Short mmCIF file of C-alpha atoms and ligand atoms in Angstrom, two decimals:
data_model
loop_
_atom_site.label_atom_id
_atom_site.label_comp_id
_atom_site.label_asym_id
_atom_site.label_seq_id
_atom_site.Cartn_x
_atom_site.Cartn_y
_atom_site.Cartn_z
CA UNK T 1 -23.04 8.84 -16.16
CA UNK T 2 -24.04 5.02 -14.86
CA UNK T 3 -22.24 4.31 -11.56
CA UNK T 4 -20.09 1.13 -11.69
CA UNK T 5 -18.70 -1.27 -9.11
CA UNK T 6 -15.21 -0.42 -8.15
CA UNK T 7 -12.69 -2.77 -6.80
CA UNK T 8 -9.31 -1.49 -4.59
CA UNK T 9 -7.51 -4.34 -3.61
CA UNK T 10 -3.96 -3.47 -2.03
CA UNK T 11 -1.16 -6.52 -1.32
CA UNK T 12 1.83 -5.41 1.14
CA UNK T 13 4.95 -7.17 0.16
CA UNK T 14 6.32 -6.78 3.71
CA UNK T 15 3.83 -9.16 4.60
CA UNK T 16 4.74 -12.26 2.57
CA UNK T 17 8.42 -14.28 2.92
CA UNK T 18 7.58 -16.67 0.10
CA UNK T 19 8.15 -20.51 0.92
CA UNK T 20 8.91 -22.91 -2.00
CA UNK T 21 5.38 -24.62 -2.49
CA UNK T 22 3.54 -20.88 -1.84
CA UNK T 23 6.01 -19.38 -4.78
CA UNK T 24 5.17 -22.36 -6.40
CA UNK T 25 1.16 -21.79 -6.47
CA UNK T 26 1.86 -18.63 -7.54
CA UNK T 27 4.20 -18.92 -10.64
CA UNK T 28 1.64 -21.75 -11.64
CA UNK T 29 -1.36 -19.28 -12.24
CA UNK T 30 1.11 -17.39 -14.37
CA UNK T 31 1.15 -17.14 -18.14
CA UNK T 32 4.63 -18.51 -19.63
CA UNK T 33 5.99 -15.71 -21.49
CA UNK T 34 5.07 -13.41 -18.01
CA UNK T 35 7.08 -16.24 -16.36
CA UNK T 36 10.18 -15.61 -18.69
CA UNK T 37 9.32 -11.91 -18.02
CA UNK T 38 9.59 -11.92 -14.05
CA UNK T 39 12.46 -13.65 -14.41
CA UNK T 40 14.47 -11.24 -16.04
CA UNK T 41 14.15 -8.81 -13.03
CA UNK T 42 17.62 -8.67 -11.12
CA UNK T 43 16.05 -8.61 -7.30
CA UNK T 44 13.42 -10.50 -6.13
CA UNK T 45 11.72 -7.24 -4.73
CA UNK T 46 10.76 -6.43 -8.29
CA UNK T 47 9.93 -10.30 -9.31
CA UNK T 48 7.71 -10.31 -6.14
CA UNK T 49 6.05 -7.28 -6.98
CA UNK T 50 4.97 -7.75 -10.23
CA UNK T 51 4.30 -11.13 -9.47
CA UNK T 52 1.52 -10.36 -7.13
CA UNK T 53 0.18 -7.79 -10.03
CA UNK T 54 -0.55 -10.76 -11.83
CA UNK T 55 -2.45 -12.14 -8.98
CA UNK T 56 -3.98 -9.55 -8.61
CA UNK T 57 -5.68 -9.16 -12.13
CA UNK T 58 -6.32 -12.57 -12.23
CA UNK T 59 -8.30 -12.82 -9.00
CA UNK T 60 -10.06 -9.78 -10.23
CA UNK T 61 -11.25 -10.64 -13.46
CA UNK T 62 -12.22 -14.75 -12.35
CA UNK T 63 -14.24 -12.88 -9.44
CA UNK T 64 -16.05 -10.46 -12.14
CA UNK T 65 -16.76 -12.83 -14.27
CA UNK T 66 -17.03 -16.41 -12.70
CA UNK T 67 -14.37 -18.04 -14.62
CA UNK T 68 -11.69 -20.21 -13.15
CA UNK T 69 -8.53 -18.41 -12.60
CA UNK T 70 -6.66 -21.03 -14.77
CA UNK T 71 -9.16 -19.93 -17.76
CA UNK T 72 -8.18 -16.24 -17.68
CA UNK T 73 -6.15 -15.26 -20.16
CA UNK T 74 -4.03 -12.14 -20.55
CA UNK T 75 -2.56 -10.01 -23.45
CA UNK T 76 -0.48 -6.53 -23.50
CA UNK T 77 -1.39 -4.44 -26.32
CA UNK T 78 1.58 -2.29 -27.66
CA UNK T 79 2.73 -0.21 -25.13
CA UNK T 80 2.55 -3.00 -22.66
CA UNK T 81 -0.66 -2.47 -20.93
CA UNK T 82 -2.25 -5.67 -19.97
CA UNK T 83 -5.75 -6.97 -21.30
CA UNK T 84 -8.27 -9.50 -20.22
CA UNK T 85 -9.00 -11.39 -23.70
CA UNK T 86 -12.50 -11.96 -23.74
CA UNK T 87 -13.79 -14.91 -25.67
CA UNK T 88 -16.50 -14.51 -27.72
CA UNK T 89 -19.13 -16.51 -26.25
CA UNK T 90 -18.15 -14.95 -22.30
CA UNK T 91 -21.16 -13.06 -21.33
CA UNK T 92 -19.55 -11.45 -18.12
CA UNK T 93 -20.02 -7.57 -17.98
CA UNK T 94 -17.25 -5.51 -19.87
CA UNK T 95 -14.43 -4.77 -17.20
CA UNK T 96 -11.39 -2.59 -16.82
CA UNK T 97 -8.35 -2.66 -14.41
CA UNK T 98 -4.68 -1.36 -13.97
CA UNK T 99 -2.16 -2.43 -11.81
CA UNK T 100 0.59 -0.37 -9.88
CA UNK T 101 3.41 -1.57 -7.46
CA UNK T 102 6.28 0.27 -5.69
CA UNK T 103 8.00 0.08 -2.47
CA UNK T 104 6.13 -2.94 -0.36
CA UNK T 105 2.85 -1.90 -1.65
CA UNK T 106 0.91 -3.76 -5.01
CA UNK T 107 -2.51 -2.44 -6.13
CA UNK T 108 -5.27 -3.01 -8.33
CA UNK T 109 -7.88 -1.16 -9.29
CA UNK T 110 -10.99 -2.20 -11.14
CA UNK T 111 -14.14 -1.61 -12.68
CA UNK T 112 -17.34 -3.25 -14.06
CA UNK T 113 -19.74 -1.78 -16.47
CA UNK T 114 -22.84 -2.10 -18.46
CA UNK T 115 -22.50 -4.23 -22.07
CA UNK T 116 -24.65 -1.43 -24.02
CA UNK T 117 -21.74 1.20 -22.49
CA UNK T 118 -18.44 -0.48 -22.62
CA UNK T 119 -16.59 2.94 -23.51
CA UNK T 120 -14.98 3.42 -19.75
CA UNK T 121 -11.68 2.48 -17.95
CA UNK T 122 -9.92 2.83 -15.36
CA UNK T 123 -5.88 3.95 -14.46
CA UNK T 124 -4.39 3.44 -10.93
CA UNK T 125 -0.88 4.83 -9.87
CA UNK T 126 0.77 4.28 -6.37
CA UNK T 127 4.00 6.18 -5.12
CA UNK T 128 6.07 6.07 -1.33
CA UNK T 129 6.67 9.59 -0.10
CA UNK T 130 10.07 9.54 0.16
CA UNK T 131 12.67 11.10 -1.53
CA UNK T 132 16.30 8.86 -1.97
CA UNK T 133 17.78 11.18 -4.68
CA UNK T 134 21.24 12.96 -3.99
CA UNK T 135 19.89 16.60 -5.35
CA UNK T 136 18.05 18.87 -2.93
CA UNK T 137 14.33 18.35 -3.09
CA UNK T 138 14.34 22.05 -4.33
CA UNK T 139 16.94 21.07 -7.30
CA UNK T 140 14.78 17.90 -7.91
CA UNK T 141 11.66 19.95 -8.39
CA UNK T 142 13.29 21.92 -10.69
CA UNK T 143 14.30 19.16 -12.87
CA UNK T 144 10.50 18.21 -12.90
CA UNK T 145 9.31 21.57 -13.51
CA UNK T 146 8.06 20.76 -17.02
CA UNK T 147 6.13 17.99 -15.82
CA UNK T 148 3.78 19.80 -14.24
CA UNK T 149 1.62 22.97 -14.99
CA UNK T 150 1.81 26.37 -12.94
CA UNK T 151 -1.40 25.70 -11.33
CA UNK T 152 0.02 22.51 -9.73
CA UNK T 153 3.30 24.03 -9.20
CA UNK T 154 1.42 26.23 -6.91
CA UNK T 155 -0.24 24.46 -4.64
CA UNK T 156 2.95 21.94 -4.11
CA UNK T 157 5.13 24.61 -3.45
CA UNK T 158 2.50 26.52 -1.00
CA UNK T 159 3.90 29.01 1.73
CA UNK T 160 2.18 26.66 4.41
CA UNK T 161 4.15 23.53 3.28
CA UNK T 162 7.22 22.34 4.56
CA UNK T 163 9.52 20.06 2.61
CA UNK T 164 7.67 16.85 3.82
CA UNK T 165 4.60 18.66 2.78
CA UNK T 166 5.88 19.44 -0.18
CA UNK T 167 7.37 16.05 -1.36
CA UNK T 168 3.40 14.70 -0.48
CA UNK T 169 1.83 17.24 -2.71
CA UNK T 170 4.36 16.32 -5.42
CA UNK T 171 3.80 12.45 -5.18
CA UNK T 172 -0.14 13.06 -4.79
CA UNK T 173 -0.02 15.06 -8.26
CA UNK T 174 2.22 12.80 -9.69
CA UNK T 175 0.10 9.77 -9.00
CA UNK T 176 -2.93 11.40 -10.38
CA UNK T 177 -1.17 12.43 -13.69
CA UNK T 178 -0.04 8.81 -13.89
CA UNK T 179 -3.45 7.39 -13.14
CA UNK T 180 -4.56 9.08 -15.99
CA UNK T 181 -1.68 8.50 -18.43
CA UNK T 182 -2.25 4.68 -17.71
CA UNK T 183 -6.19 4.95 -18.54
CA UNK T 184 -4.84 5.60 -21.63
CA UNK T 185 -2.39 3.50 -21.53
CA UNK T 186 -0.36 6.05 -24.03
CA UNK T 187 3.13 5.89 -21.26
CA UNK T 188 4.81 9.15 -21.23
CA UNK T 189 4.32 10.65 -25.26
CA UNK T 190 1.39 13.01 -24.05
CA UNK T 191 2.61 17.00 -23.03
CA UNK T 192 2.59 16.32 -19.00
CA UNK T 193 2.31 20.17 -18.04
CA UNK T 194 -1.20 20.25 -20.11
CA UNK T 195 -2.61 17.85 -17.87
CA UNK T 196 -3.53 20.15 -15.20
CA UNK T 197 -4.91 19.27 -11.59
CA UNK T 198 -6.68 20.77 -8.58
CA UNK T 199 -6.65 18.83 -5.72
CA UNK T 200 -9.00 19.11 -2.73
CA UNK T 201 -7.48 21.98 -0.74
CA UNK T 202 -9.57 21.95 2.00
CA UNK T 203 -9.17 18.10 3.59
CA UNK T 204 -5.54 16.94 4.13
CA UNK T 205 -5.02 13.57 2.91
CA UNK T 206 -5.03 11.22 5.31
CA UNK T 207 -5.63 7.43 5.90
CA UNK T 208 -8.92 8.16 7.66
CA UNK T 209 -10.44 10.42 5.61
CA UNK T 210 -9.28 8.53 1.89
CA UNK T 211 -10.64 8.86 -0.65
CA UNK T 212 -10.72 12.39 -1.31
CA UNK T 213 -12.90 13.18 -4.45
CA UNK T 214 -12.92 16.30 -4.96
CA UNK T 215 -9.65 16.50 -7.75
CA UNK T 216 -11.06 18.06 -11.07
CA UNK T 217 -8.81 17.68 -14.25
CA UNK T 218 -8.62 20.12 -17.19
CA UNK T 219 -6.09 19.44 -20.14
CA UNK T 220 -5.11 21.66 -22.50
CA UNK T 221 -7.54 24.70 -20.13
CA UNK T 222 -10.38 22.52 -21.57
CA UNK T 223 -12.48 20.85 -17.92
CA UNK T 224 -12.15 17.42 -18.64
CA UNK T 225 -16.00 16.69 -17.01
CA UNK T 226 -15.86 12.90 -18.17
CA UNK T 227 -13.14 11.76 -15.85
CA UNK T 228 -13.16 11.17 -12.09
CA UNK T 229 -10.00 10.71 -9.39
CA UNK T 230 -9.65 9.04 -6.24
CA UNK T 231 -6.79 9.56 -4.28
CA UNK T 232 -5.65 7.66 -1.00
CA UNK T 233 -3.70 7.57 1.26
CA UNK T 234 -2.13 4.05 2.50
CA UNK T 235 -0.37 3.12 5.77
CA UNK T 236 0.45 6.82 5.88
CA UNK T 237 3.67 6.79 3.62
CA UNK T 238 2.11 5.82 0.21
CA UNK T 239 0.05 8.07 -2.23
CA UNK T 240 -2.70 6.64 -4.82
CA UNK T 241 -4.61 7.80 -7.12
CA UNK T 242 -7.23 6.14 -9.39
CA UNK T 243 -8.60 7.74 -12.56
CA UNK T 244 -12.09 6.82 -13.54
CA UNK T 245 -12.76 7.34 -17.54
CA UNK T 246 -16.46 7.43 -18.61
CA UNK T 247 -17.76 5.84 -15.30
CA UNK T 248 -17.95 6.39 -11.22
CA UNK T 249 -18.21 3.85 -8.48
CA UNK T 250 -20.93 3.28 -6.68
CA UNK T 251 -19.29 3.86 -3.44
CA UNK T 252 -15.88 5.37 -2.28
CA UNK T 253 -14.16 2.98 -0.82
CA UNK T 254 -10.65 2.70 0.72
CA UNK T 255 -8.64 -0.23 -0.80
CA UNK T 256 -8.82 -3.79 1.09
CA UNK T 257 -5.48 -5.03 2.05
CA UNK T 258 -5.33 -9.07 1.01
CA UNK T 259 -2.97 -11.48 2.35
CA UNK T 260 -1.14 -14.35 0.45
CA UNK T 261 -3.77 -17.24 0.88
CA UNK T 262 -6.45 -14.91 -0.74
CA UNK T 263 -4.52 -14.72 -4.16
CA UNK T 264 -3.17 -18.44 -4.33
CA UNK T 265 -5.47 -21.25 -5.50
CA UNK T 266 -4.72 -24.62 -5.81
CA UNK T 267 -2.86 -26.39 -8.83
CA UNK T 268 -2.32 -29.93 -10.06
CA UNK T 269 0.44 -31.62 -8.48
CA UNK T 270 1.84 -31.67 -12.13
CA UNK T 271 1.83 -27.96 -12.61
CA UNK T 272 3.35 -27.48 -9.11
CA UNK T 273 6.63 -29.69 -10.64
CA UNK T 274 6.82 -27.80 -13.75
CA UNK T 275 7.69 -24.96 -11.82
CA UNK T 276 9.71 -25.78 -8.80
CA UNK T 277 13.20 -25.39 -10.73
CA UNK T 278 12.07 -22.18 -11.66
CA UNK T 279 11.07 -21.02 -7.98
CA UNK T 280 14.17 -21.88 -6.68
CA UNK T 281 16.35 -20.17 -9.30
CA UNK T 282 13.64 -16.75 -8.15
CA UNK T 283 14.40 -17.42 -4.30
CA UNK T 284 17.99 -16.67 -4.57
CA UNK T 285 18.04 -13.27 -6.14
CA UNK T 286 19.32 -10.63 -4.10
CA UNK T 287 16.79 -8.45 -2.01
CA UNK T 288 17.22 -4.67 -2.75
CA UNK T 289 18.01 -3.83 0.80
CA UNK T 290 19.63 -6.86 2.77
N1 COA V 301 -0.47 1.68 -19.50
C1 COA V 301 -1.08 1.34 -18.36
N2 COA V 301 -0.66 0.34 -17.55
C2 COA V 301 0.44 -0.34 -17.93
C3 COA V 301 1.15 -0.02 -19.10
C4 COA V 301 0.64 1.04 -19.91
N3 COA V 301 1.23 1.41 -21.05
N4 COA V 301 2.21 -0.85 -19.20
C5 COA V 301 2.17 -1.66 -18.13
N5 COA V 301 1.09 -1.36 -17.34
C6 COA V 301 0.62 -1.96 -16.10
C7 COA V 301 1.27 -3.30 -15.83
O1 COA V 301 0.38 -4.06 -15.05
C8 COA V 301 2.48 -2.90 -15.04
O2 COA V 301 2.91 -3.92 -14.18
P1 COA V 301 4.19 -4.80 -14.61
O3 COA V 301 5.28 -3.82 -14.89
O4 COA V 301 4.46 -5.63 -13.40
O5 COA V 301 3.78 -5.56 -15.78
C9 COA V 301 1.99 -1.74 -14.22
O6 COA V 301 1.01 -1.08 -15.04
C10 COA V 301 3.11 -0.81 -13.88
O7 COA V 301 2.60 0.32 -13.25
P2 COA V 301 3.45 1.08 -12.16
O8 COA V 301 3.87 0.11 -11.16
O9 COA V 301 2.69 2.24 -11.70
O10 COA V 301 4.77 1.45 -12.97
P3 COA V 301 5.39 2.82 -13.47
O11 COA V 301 4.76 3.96 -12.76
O12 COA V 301 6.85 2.69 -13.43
O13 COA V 301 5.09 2.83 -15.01
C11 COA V 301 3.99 3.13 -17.13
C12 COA V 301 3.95 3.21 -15.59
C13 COA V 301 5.07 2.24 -17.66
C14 COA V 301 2.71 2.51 -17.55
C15 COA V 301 4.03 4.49 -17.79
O14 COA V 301 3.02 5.31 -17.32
C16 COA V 301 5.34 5.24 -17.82
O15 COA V 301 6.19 5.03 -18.63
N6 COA V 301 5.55 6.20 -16.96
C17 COA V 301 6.73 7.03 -16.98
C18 COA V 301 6.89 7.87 -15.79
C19 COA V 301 6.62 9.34 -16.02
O16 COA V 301 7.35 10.10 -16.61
N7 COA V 301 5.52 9.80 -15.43
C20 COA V 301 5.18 11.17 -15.38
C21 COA V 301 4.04 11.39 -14.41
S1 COA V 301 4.05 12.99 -13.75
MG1 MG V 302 3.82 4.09 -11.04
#
């Protein structure tokens, strides 16, 4: 299997207060009918969020392939996973990328390949350990049981682990399982508890020593040899996971946090006015926790 170059780039929403004219640059890059999309979300947190996702895959594909980020266009195929359409006469390398976002944190992952191989993808999941629900977390597992298979169920609910520990192992397999599920792309119709993982038991997971790379995958008992996982861990509270279909980076790397002025490029003064009335209708919904 060729090795491919792998992009992690992280945004942290705690980071960014969004001003007017920054807002602004940002809704410009964005494709109407996304526009009509963010605005349906109730609090800004979520607007924000996916917002930067956007930015994200749109820096990300104009750095791959050297096209402006104005020329990049985007589709969602029919489960609502979004596509870089590629125009005929583009000669940039074939390219695959998912977004995730929860809590402060935004990430994309991505991948270049070779033209004569362009069978390969790549899925990315984030999650916050923490755990909000009312239930106990043992009554919450329980509820969950079937979305996992015995082996997993083993090593999250290990002697050695205390509830914190516990909750981590949970949100580390559940990011993996969604890495994969978004390669695919397929959402949630595929039999979760034949998707079976085994972590790396013998590192911890840990900012310092992410990515681990050791996870091995085997659905339906078959080893599933053609697929490879990362999983980090970010600013010590969230989990990641990236699933590598068909390819492997070159290196292992940990994902770059980018700040605000990296995703924004400049628009016509026209564009900016076309969407001012729009920003300021975004700035005043409610934040999740004021
Ligand atoms: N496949 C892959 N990526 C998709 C997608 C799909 N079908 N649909 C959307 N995306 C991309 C988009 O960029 C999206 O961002 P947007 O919502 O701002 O447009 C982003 O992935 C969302 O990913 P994430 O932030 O991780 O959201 P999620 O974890 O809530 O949802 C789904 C992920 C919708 C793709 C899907 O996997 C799902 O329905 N999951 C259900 C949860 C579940 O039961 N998981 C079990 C795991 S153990
Ligand atoms: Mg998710």
């Amino acid at each position: 299997m060729s090795r491919h170059i792998c992009t992690r780039w992280a945004f942290d929403l705690s980071s960014w207060s969004p001003t007017l004219p920054q807002l602004s640059q940002a809704v410009a890059l964005v494709q109407p009918e996304e526009r009509v999309r963010l605005m349906k979300f109730h609090f800004i947190d979520d607007f924000l969020s996916s917002l930067i996702g956007r930015l994200l895959m749109r820096k990300y594909v104009s750095s791959c392939t050297g096209l402006a980020q104005h020329q990049v266009q985007f589709a969602r195929d029919v489960r609502g996973k979004p596509y870089w359409v590629k125009k005929e006469d583009c000669e940039a390398p074939p390219l695959s990328f998912n977004v995730s976002h929860q809590g402060n944190m935004v990430l994309l992952a991505g991948i270049t390949g070779e033209s004569q191989d362009p069978d390969f993808g790549i899925g990315t999941d984030v999650m916050k350990i923490e755990y909000g629900g009312g239930k106990s977390l043992s009554e919450f597992f329980r509820l969950m049981r079937n979305k996992f298979s015995e082996h997993e169920w083993s090593y999250i609910g290990r002697p050695q682990h205390n509830e914190r520990a516990q909750l981590k192992a949970f949100m580390r397999h559940w990011c993996l399982k969604e890495a994969y599920v978004k390669e695919l792309g397929v959402g949630i119709t595929v039999d979760l508890q034949k998707i079976s993982f085994s972590v790396d038991t013998t590192h911890n997971l840990g900012e310092e020593v992410s990515p681990l790379i050791g996870t091995t995958l085997r659905c339906h008992d078959k080893p599933m040899d053609n697929w490879h996982f990362e999983e980090h861990l970010l600013q010590e509270e969230y989990c990641a996971a990236i699933a590598f279909r068909n390819c492997q980076p070159q290196e292992h790397g940990r994902f770059k946090i980018l700040g605000i002025e990296e995703l924004l490029v400049k628009s016509q003064e026209s564009e900016l006015q076309e969407v001012v009335a729009y920003c300021q209708k975004a700035l005043v919904k409610p934040h999740k926790r004021s």
